[in-house]
């Protein structure tokens, strides 16, 4: 089985992104559905590719960022105003 896995080409959605596409990464550090450790990794990949991006990690934030709903909406509106 391990031989089969080595033959499968690695695919990265990151490579398919338009390099000028703005990306906003938002994540709660208390998210139990998706590990927060992935967010800085993706931000680093974005740094390497060069599109405008922003990473915000919300302390104590769950997957839905319920504690930060108003703050996220304000930041989202500012992001859209900047890039749309």
Coordinates of C-alpha atoms in Angstrom, one line a residue:
X1 CA 0.0 0.0 0.0
X2 CA 2.8 2.4 0.8
X3 CA 4.2 2.0 -2.8
X4 CA 0.8 3.0 -4.1
X5 CA 0.8 6.2 -2.0
X6 CA 4.2 7.2 -3.3
X7 CA 2.9 7.0 -6.9
X8 CA 0.0 9.3 -6.3
X9 CA 1.0 12.8 -7.4
X10 CA 0.9 15.5 -4.7
X11 CA -1.8 18.1 -5.4
X12 CA -2.0 21.4 -3.8
X13 CA -5.0 23.7 -4.1
X14 CA -2.6 26.5 -3.2
X15 CA -0.9 26.1 -6.6
X16 CA -4.3 26.6 -8.3
X17 CA -5.0 30.0 -6.6
X18 CA -4.7 33.2 -8.7
X19 CA -1.5 34.8 -7.3
X20 CA -3.4 38.1 -7.0
X21 CA -6.4 36.7 -5.2
X22 CA -6.7 38.3 -1.7
X23 CA -7.1 35.6 1.0
X24 CA -8.3 36.2 4.6
X25 CA -7.6 33.4 7.0
X26 CA -9.5 33.5 10.2
X27 CA -9.4 30.8 12.9
X28 CA -10.2 30.3 16.5
X29 CA -7.5 28.7 18.6
X30 CA -10.1 26.6 20.5
X31 CA -11.5 25.1 17.3
X32 CA -11.9 21.4 17.9
X33 CA -13.1 20.7 14.3
X34 CA -10.1 22.1 12.4
X35 CA -6.7 22.4 14.0
X36 CA -5.4 26.0 14.3
X37 CA -2.0 24.7 13.4
X38 CA -3.0 24.6 9.8
X39 CA -3.7 28.4 9.6
X40 CA -0.1 29.6 10.0
X41 CA 1.1 26.9 7.6
X42 CA -1.2 28.2 5.0
X43 CA -0.2 31.8 5.7
X44 CA 3.4 30.8 5.2
X45 CA 2.5 29.2 1.8
X46 CA 0.7 32.5 0.9
X47 CA 3.9 34.4 1.9
X48 CA 5.8 32.3 -0.6
X49 CA 3.3 32.8 -3.4
X50 CA 2.8 36.5 -2.8
X51 CA -1.0 37.2 -2.8
X52 CA -2.3 39.8 -0.4
X53 CA -3.5 37.9 2.7
X54 CA -4.3 38.3 6.4
X55 CA -4.2 35.8 9.2
X56 CA -6.2 36.4 12.3
X57 CA -6.3 33.8 15.1
X58 CA -9.0 34.5 17.7
X59 CA -8.0 33.5 21.3
X60 CA -10.6 31.1 22.7
X61 CA -12.6 31.1 19.4
X62 CA -14.5 28.0 18.4
X63 CA -15.1 26.8 14.9
X64 CA -17.9 29.3 14.3
X65 CA -16.1 32.1 16.1
X66 CA -19.3 32.8 18.0
X67 CA -17.6 34.9 20.7
X68 CA -16.2 37.1 17.9
X69 CA -19.2 37.4 15.6
X70 CA -19.4 41.3 15.7
X71 CA -15.6 41.7 15.4
X72 CA -15.4 39.2 12.5
X73 CA -18.2 41.0 10.7
X74 CA -16.5 44.4 11.1
X75 CA -13.2 43.0 9.8
X76 CA -15.0 41.2 7.0
X77 CA -16.6 44.5 5.8
X78 CA -13.2 46.3 6.0
X79 CA -11.6 43.4 4.0
X80 CA -14.3 43.6 1.3
X81 CA -14.0 47.4 1.1
X82 CA -10.3 47.1 0.6
X83 CA -10.4 44.4 -2.1
X84 CA -13.7 44.8 -3.9

